[in-house]
PDB file of C-alpha atoms in Angstrom:
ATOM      1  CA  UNK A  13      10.114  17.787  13.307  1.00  0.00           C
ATOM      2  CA  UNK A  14      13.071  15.455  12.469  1.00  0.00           C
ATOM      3  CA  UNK A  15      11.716  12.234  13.534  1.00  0.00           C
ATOM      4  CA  UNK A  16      12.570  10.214  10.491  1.00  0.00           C
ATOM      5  CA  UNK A  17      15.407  11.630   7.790  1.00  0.00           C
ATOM      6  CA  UNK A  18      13.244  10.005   4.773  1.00  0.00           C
ATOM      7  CA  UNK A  19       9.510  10.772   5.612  1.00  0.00           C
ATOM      8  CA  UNK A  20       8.682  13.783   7.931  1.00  0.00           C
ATOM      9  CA  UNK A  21       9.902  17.548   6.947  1.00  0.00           C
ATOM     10  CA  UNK A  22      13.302  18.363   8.223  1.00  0.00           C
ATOM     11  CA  UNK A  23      12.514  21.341   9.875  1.00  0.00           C
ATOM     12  CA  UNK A  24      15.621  23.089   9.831  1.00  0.00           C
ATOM     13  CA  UNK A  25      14.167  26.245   8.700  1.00  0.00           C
ATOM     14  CA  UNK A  26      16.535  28.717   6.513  1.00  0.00           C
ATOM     15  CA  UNK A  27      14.416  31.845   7.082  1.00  0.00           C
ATOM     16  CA  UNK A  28      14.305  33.750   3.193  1.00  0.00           C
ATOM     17  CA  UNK A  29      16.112  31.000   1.172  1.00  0.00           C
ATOM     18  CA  UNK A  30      13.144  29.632  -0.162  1.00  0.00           C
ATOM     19  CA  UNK A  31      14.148  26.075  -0.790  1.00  0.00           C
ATOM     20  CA  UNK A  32      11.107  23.827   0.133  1.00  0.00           C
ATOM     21  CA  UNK A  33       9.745  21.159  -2.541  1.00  0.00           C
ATOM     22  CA  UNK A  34       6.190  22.345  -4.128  1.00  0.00           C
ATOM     23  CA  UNK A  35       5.108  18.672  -4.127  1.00  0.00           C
ATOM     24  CA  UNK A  36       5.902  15.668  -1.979  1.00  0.00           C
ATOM     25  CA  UNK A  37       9.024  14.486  -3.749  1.00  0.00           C
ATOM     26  CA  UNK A  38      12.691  14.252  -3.042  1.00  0.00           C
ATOM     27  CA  UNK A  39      16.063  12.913  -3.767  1.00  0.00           C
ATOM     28  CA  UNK A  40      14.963   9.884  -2.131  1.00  0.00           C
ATOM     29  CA  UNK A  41      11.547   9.549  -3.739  1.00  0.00           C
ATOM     30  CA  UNK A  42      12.839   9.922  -7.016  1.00  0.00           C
ATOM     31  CA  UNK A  43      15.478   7.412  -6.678  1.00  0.00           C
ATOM     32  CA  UNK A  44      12.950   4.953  -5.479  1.00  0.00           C
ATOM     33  CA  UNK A  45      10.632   6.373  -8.501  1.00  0.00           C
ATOM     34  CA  UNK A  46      12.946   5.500 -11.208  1.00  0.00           C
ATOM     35  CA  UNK A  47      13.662   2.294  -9.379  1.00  0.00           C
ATOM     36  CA  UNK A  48      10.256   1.403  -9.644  1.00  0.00           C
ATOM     37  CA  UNK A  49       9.850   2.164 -13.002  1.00  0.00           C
ATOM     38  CA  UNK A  50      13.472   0.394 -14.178  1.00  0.00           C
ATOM     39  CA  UNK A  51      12.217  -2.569 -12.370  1.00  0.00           C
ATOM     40  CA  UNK A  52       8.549  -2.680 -13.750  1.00  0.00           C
ATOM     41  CA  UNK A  53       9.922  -2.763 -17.274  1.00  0.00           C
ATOM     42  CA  UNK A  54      12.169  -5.304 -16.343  1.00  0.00           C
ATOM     43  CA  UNK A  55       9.423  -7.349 -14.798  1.00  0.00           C
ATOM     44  CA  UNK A  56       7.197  -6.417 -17.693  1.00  0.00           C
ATOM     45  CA  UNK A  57      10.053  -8.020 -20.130  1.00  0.00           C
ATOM     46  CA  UNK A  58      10.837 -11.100 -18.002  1.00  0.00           C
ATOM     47  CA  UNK A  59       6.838 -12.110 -17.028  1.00  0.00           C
ATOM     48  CA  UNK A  60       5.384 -12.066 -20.499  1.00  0.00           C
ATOM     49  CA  UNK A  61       8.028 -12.645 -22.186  1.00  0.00           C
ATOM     50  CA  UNK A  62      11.213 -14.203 -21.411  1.00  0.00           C
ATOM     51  CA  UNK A  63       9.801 -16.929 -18.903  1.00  0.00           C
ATOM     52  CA  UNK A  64       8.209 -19.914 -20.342  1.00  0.00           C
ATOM     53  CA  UNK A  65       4.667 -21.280 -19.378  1.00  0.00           C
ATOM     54  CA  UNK A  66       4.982 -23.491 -16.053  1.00  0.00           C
ATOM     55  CA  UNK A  67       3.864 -27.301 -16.604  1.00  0.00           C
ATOM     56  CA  UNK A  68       1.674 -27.081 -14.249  1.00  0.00           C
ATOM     57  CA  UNK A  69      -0.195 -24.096 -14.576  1.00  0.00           C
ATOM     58  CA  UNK A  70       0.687 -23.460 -18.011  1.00  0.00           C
ATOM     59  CA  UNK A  71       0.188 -19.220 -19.274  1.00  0.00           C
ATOM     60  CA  UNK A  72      -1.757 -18.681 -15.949  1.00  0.00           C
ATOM     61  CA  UNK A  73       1.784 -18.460 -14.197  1.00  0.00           C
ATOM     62  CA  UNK A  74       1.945 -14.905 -15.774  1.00  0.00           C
ATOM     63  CA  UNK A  75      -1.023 -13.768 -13.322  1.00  0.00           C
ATOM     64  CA  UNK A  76       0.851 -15.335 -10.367  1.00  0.00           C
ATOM     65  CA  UNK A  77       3.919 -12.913 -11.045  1.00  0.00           C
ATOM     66  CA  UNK A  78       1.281 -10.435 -10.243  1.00  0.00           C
ATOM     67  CA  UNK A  79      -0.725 -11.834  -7.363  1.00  0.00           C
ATOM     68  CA  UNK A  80       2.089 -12.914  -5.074  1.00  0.00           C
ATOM     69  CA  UNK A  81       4.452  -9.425  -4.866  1.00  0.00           C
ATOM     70  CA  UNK A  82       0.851  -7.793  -4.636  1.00  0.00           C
ATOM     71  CA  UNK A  83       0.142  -9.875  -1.471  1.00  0.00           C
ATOM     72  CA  UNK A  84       3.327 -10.091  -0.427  1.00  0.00           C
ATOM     73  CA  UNK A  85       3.463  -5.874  -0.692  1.00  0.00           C
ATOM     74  CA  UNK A  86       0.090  -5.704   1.293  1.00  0.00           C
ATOM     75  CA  UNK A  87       1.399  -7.645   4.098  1.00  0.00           C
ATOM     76  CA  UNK A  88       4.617  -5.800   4.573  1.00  0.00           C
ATOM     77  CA  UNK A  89       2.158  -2.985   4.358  1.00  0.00           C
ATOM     78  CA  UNK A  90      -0.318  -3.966   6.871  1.00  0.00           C
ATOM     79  CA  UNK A  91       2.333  -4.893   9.450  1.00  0.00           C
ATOM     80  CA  UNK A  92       4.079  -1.335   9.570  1.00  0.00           C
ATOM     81  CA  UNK A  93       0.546   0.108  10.161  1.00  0.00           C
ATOM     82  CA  UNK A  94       0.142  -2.870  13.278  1.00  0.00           C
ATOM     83  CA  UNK A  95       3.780  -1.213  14.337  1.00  0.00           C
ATOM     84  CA  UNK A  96       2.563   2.381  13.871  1.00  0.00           C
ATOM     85  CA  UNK A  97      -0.333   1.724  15.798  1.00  0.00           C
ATOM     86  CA  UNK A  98       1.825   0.257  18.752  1.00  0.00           C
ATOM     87  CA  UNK A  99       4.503   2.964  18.253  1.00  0.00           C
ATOM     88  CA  UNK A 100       1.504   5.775  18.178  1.00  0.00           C
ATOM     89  CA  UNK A 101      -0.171   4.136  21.724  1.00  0.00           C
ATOM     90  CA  UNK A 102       3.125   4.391  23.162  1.00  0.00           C
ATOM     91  CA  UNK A 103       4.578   7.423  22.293  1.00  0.00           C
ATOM     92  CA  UNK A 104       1.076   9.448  20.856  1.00  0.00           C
ATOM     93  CA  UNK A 105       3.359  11.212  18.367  1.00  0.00           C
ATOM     94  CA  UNK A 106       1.765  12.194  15.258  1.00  0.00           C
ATOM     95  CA  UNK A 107       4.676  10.838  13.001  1.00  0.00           C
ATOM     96  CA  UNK A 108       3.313   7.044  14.096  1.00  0.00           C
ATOM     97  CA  UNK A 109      -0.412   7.611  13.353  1.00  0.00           C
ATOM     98  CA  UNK A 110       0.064   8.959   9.813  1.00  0.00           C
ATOM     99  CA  UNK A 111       2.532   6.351   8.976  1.00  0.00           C
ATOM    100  CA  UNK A 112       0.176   3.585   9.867  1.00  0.00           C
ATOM    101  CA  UNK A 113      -2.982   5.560   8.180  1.00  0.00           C
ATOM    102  CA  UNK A 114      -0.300   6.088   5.018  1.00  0.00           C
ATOM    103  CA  UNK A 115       0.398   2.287   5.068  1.00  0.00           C
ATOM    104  CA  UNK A 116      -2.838   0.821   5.698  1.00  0.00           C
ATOM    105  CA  UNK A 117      -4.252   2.855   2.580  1.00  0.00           C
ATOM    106  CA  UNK A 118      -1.875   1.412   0.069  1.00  0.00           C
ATOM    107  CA  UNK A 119      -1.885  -2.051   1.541  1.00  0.00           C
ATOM    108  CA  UNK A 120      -5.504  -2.052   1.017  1.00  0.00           C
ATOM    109  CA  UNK A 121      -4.828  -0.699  -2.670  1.00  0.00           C
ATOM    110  CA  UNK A 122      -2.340  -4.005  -3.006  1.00  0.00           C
ATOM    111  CA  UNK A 123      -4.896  -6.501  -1.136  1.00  0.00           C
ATOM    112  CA  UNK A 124      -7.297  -5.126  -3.714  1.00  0.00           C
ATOM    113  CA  UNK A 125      -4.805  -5.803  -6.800  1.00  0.00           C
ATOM    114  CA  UNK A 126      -4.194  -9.418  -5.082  1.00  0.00           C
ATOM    115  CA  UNK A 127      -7.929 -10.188  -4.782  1.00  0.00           C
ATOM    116  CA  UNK A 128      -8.722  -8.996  -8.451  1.00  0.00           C
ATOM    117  CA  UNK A 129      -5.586 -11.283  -9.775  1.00  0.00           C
ATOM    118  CA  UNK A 130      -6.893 -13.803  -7.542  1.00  0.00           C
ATOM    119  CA  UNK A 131     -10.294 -14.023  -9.540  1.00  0.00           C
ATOM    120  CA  UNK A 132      -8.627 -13.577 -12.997  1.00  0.00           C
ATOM    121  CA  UNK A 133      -6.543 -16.544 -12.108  1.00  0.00           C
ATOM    122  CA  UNK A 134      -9.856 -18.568 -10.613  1.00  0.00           C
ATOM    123  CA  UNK A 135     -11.982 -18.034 -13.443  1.00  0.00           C
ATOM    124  CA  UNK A 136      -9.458 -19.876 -15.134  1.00  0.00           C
ATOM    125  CA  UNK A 137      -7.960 -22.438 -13.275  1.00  0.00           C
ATOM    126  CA  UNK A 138     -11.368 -23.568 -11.218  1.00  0.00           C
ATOM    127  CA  UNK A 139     -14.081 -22.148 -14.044  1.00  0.00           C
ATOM    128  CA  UNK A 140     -15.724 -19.417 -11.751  1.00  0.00           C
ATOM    129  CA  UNK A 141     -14.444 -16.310 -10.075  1.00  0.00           C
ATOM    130  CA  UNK A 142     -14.942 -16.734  -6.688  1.00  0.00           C
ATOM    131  CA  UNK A 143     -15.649 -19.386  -4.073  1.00  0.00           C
ATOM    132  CA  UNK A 144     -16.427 -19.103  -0.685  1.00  0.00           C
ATOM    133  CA  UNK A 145     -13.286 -21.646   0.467  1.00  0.00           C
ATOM    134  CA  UNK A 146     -11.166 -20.911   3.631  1.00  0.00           C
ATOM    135  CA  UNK A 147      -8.437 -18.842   2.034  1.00  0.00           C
ATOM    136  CA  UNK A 148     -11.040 -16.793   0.122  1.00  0.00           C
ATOM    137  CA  UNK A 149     -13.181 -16.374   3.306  1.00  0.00           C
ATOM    138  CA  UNK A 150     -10.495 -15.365   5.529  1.00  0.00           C
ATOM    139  CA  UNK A 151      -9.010 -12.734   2.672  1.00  0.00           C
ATOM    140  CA  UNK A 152     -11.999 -11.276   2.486  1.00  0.00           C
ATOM    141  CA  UNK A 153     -12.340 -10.717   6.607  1.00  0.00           C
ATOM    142  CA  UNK A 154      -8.786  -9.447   6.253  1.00  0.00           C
ATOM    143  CA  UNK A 155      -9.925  -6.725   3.301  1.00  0.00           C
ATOM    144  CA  UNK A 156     -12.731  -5.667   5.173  1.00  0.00           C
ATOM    145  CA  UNK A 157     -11.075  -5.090   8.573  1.00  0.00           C
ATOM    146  CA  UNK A 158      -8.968  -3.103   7.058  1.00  0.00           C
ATOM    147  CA  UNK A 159     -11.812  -1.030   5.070  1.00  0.00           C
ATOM    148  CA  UNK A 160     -13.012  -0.269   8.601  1.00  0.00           C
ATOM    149  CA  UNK A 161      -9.985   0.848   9.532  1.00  0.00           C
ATOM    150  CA  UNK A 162      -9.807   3.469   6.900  1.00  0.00           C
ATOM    151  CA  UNK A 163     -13.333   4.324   7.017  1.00  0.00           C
ATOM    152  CA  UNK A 164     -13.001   4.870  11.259  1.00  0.00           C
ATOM    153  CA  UNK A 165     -10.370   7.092  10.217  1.00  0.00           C
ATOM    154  CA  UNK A 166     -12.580   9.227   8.591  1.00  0.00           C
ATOM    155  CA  UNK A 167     -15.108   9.973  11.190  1.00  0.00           C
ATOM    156  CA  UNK A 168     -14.958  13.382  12.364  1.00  0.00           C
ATOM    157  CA  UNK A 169     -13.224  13.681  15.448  1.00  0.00           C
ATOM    158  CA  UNK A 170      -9.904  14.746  17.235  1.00  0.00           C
ATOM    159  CA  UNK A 171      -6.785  13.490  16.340  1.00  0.00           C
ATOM    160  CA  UNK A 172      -5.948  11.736  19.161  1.00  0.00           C
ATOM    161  CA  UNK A 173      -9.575   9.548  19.623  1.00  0.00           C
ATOM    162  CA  UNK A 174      -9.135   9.278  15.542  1.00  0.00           C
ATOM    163  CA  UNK A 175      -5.881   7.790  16.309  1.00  0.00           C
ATOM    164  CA  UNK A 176      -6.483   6.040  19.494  1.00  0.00           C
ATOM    165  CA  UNK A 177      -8.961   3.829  18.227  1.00  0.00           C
ATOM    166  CA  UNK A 178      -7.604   3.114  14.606  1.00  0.00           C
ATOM    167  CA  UNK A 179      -4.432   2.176  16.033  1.00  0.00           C
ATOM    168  CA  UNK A 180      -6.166   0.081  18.453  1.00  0.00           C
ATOM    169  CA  UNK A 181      -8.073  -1.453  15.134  1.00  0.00           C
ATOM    170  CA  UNK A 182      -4.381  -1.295  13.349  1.00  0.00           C
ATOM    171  CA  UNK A 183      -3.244  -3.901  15.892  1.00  0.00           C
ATOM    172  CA  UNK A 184      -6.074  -6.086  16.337  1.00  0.00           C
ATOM    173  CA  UNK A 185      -6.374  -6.526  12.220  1.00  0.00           C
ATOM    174  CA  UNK A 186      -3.406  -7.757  11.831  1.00  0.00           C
ATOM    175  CA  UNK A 187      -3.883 -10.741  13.615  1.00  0.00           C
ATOM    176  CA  UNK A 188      -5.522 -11.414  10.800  1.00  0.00           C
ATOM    177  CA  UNK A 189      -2.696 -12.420   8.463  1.00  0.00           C
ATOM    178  CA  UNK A 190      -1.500 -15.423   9.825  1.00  0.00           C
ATOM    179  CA  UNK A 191      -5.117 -16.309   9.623  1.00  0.00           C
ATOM    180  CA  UNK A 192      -5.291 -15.963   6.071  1.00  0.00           C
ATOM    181  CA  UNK A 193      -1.918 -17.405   4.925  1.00  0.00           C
ATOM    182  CA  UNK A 194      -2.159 -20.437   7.033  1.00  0.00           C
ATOM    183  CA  UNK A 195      -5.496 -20.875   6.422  1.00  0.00           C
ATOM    184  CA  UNK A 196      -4.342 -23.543   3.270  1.00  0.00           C
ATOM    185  CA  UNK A 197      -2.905 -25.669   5.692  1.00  0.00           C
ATOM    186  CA  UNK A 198      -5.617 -25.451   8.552  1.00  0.00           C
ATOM    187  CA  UNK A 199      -8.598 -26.075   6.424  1.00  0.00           C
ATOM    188  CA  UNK A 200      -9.268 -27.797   2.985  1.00  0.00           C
ATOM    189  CA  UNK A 201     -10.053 -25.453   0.201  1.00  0.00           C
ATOM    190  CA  UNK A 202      -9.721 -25.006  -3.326  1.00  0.00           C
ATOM    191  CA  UNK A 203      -6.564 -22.661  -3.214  1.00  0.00           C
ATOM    192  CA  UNK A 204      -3.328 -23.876  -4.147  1.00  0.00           C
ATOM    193  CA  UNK A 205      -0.886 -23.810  -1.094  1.00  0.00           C
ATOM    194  CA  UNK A 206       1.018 -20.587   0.555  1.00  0.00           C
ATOM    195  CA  UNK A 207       3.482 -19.556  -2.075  1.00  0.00           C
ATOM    196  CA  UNK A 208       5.442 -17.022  -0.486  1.00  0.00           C
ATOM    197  CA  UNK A 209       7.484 -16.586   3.072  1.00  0.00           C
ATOM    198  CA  UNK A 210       9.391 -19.555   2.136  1.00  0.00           C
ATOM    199  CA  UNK A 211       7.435 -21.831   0.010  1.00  0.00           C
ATOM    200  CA  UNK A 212       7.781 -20.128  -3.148  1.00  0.00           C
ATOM    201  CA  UNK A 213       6.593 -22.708  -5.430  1.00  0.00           C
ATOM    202  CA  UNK A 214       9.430 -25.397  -4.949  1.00  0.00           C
ATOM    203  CA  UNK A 215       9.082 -26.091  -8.749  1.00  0.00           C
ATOM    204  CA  UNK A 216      10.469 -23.029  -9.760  1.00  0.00           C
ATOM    205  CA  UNK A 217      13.352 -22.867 -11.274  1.00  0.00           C
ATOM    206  CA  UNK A 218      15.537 -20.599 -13.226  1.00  0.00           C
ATOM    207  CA  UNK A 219      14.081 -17.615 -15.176  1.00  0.00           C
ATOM    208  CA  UNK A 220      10.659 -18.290 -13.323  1.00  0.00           C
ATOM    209  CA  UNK A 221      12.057 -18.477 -10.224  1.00  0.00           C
ATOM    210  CA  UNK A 222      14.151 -15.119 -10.920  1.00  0.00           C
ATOM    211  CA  UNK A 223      10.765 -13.452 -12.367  1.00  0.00           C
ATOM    212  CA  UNK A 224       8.759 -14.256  -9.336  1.00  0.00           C
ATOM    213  CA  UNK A 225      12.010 -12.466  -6.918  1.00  0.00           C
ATOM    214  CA  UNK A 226      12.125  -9.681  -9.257  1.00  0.00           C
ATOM    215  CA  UNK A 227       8.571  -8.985  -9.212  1.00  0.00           C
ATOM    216  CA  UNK A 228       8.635  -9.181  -4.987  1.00  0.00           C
ATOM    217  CA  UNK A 229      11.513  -7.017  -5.343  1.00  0.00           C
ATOM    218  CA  UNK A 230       9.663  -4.579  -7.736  1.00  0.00           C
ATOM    219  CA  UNK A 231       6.376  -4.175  -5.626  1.00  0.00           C
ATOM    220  CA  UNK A 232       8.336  -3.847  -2.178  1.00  0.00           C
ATOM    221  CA  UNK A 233      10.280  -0.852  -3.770  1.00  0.00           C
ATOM    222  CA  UNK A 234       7.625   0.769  -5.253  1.00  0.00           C
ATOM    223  CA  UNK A 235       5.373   0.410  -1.832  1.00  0.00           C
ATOM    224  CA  UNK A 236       8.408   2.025  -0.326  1.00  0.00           C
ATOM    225  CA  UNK A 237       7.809   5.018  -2.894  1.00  0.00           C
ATOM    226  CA  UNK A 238       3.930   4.957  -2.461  1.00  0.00           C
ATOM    227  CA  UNK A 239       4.420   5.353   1.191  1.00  0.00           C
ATOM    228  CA  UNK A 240       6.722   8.048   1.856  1.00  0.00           C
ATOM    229  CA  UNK A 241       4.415  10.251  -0.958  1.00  0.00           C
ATOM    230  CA  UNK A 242       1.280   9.165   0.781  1.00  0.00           C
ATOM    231  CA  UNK A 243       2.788   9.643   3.882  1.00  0.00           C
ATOM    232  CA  UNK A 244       3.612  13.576   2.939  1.00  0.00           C
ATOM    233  CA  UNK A 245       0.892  13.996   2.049  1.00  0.00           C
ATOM    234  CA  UNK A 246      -1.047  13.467   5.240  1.00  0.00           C
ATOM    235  CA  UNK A 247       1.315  15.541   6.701  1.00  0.00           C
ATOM    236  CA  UNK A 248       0.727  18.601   4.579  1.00  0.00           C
ATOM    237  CA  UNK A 249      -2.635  18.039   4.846  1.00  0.00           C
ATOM    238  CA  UNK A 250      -2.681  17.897   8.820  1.00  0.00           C
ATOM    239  CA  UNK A 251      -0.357  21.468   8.532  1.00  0.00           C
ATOM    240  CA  UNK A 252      -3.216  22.709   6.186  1.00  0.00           C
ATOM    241  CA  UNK A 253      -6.198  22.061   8.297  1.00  0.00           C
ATOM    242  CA  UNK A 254      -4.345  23.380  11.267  1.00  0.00           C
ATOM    243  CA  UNK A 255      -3.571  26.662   9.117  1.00  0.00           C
ATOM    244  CA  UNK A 256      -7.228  26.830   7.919  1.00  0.00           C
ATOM    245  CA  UNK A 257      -8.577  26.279  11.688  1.00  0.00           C
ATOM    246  CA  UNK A 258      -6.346  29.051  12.904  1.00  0.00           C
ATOM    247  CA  UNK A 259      -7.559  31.426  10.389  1.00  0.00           C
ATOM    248  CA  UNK A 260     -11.067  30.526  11.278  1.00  0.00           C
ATOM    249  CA  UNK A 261     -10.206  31.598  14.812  1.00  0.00           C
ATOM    250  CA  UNK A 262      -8.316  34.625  13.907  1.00  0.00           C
ATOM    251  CA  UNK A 263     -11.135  35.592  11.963  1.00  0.00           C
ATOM    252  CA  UNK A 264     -13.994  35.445  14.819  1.00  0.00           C
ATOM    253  CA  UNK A 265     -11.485  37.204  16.816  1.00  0.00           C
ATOM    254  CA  UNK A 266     -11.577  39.657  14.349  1.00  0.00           C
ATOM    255  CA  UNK A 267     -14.823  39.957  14.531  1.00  0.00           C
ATOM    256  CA  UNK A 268     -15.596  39.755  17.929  1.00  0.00           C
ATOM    257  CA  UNK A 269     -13.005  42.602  18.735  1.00  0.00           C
ATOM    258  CA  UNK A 270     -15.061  44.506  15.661  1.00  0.00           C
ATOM    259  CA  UNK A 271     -18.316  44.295  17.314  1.00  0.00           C
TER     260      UNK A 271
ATOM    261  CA  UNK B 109     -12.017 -14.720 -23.011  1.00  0.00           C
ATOM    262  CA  UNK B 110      -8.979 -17.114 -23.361  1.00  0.00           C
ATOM    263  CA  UNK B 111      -6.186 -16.885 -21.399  1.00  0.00           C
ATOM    264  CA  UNK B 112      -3.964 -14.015 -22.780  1.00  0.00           C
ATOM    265  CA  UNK B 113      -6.974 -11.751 -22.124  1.00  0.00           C
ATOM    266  CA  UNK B 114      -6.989 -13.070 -18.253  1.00  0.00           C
ATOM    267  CA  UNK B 115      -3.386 -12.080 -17.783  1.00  0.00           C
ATOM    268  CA  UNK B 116      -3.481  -9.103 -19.707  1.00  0.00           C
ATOM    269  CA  UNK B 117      -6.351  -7.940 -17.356  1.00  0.00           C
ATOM    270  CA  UNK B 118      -4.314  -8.619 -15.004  1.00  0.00           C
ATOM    271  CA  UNK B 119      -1.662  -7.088 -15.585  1.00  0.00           C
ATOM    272  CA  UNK B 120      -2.908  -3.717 -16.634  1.00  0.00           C
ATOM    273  CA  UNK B 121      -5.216  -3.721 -13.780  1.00  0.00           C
ATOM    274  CA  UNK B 122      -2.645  -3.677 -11.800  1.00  0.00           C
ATOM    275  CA  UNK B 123      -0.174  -1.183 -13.610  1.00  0.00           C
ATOM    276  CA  UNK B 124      -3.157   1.195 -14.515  1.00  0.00           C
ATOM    277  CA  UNK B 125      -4.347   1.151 -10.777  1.00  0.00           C
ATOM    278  CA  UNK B 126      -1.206   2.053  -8.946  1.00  0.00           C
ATOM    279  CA  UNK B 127      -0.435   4.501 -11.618  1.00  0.00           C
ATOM    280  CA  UNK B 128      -3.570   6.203 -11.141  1.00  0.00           C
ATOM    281  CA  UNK B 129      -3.223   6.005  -7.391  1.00  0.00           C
ATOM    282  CA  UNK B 130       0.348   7.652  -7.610  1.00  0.00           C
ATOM    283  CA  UNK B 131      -1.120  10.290  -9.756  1.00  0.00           C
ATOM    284  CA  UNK B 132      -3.641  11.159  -7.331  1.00  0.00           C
ATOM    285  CA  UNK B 133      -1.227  11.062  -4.238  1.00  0.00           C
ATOM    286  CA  UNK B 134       1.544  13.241  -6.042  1.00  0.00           C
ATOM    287  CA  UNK B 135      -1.582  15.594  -7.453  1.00  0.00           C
ATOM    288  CA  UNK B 136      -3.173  16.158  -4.113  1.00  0.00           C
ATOM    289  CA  UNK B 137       0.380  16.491  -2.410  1.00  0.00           C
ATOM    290  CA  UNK B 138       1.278  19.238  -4.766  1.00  0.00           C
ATOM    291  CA  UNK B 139      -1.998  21.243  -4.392  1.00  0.00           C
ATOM    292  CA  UNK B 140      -1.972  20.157  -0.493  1.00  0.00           C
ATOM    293  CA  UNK B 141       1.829  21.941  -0.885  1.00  0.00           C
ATOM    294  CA  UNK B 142       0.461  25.248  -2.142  1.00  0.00           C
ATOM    295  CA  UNK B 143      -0.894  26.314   1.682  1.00  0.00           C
ATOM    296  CA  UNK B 144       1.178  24.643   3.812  1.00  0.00           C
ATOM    297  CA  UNK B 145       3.695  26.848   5.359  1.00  0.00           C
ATOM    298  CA  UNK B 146       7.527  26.805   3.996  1.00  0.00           C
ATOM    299  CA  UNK B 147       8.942  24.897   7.021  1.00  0.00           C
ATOM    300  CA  UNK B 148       6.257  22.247   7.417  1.00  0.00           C
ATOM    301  CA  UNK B 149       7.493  20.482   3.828  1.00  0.00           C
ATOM    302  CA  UNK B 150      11.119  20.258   3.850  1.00  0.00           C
ATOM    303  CA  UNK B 151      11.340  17.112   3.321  1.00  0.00           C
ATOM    304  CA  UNK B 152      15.706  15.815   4.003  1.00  0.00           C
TER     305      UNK B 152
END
């Protein structure tokens, strides 16, 4: 299997050198790890810290250094699973389907993060925690389409239904997103503008603006680490419940040749 | 709660969520590791 160099197993066997990874890292994962982890201090350091409050939004800024790469991460993540899904319907290879599963998984972890930052930042800037306004609405449609998705996933069947239909659901959801971020601009509601995909607020400046890259830069990188673990690790468990179902058939073999 | 508390919330919410998710992906991938065949995890 030597679909993709960075996420699927190489498969050029070396029969009794016994060189395979015990875990789901590599080179490449912990170069992305440390990455992560350089850049999160860093981000850590400049966010609460080095930039001052905006004079807008005063301290609150701080949560926004969170919200937007979480968003911004969830979107990224929520497309590759709307191009796995295509890729798997096209070519039904098993490399596609896991990718998108992988993906959706942690861009519903990051939509989760966003919402949660979302409320911090509304209890303080509107007095409650949630409002039923356009952007909220539509975010919410979006977070539970993609809860479906994961939850079809689960449903005991084959492989290929189990990825038929959430790939079909993969695609479908992600017409979502342009929902959600435009829906400032369609319909009036309490949420400030979009500030990301171009509009990054246009009063930034400086060390804010450079805190606000660094954190989109931070949470893209360590997505990109999230997902080639998570990734693996469907993968090895795919190979283990195909080792565990041939044992099972070995076995009443076994015993059927015994009797 | 005053402000600080919002964005520290925030903040380790987020941190202390991913963390524990990575934990629980690399735990699961090295246990996952343990019966899966030689060949099926060489990862380039």
């Amino acid at each position: 299997m030597t679909i993709d160099g960075t996420l699927s197993p190489s498969g050029a066997d070396a029969p009794g050198r016994s060189t395979a990874p015990g875990s789901t890292s590599s080179r490449a994962t912990r170069v992305l790890g440390w990455t992560s982890l350089v850049g999160i201090a860093a981000l850590v350091v400049f966010g609460l810290w080095i930039t001052p409050p905006d004079a807008q939004l005063g301290e609150t800024i701080r949560i926004l250094y969170m919200h937007v790469p979480t968003v911004s991460a969830a979107y990224v993540a929520f497309i590759i699973t709307a191009v796995g899904s295509i890729a798997y319907l096209w070519k039904r290879s098993e490399f596609w389907d896991l990718l998108a599963a992988s993906s959706a998984e942690i861009g519903v972890l990051f939509f989760a993060l966003t919402i949660f930052n979302g409320m911090l930042w509304g209890r303080i800037t509107w007095g409650v925690f949630w409002r039923w306004e356009p952007r909220l609405t539509t975010t919410t449609v979006l977070f539970l389409t993609y809860l479906g998705y994961l939850a079809v996933r689960r449903i005991p069947t084959s492989a290929r239904t189990r990825g038929t239909v959430s790939a079909v659901i993969g695609i479908l959801a992600v017409v979502n997103i342009p929902i959600t971020h435009k829906a400032v601009d369609w319909w009036r509601g309490l949420h400030q503008e979009k500030t990301i995909f171009g509009t990054v607020d246009p009063e930034m400046q400086g060390t804010q603006l450079f805190t606000a890259y660094l954190g989109l830069t931070v949470f893209l990188v360590l997505f990109a680490w999230l997902l080639i673990h998570r990734f693996r690790l469907a993968w090895l468990t795919e190979r283990a419940q195909e080792r565990s179902l041939d044992e099972a058939i070995a076995e009443r073999r076994a015993e059927g040749s015994a009797s | 709660m005053n402000e600080t508390a919002y964005i520290v919330a925030a903040w380790l919410g987020t941190f202390g969520s991913v963390a524990a998710y990575a934990a629980w992906i690399i735990r699961r991938g090295r246990r996952a590791s343990e019966v899966v065949a030689e060949q099926d995890r060489r990862w380039m």
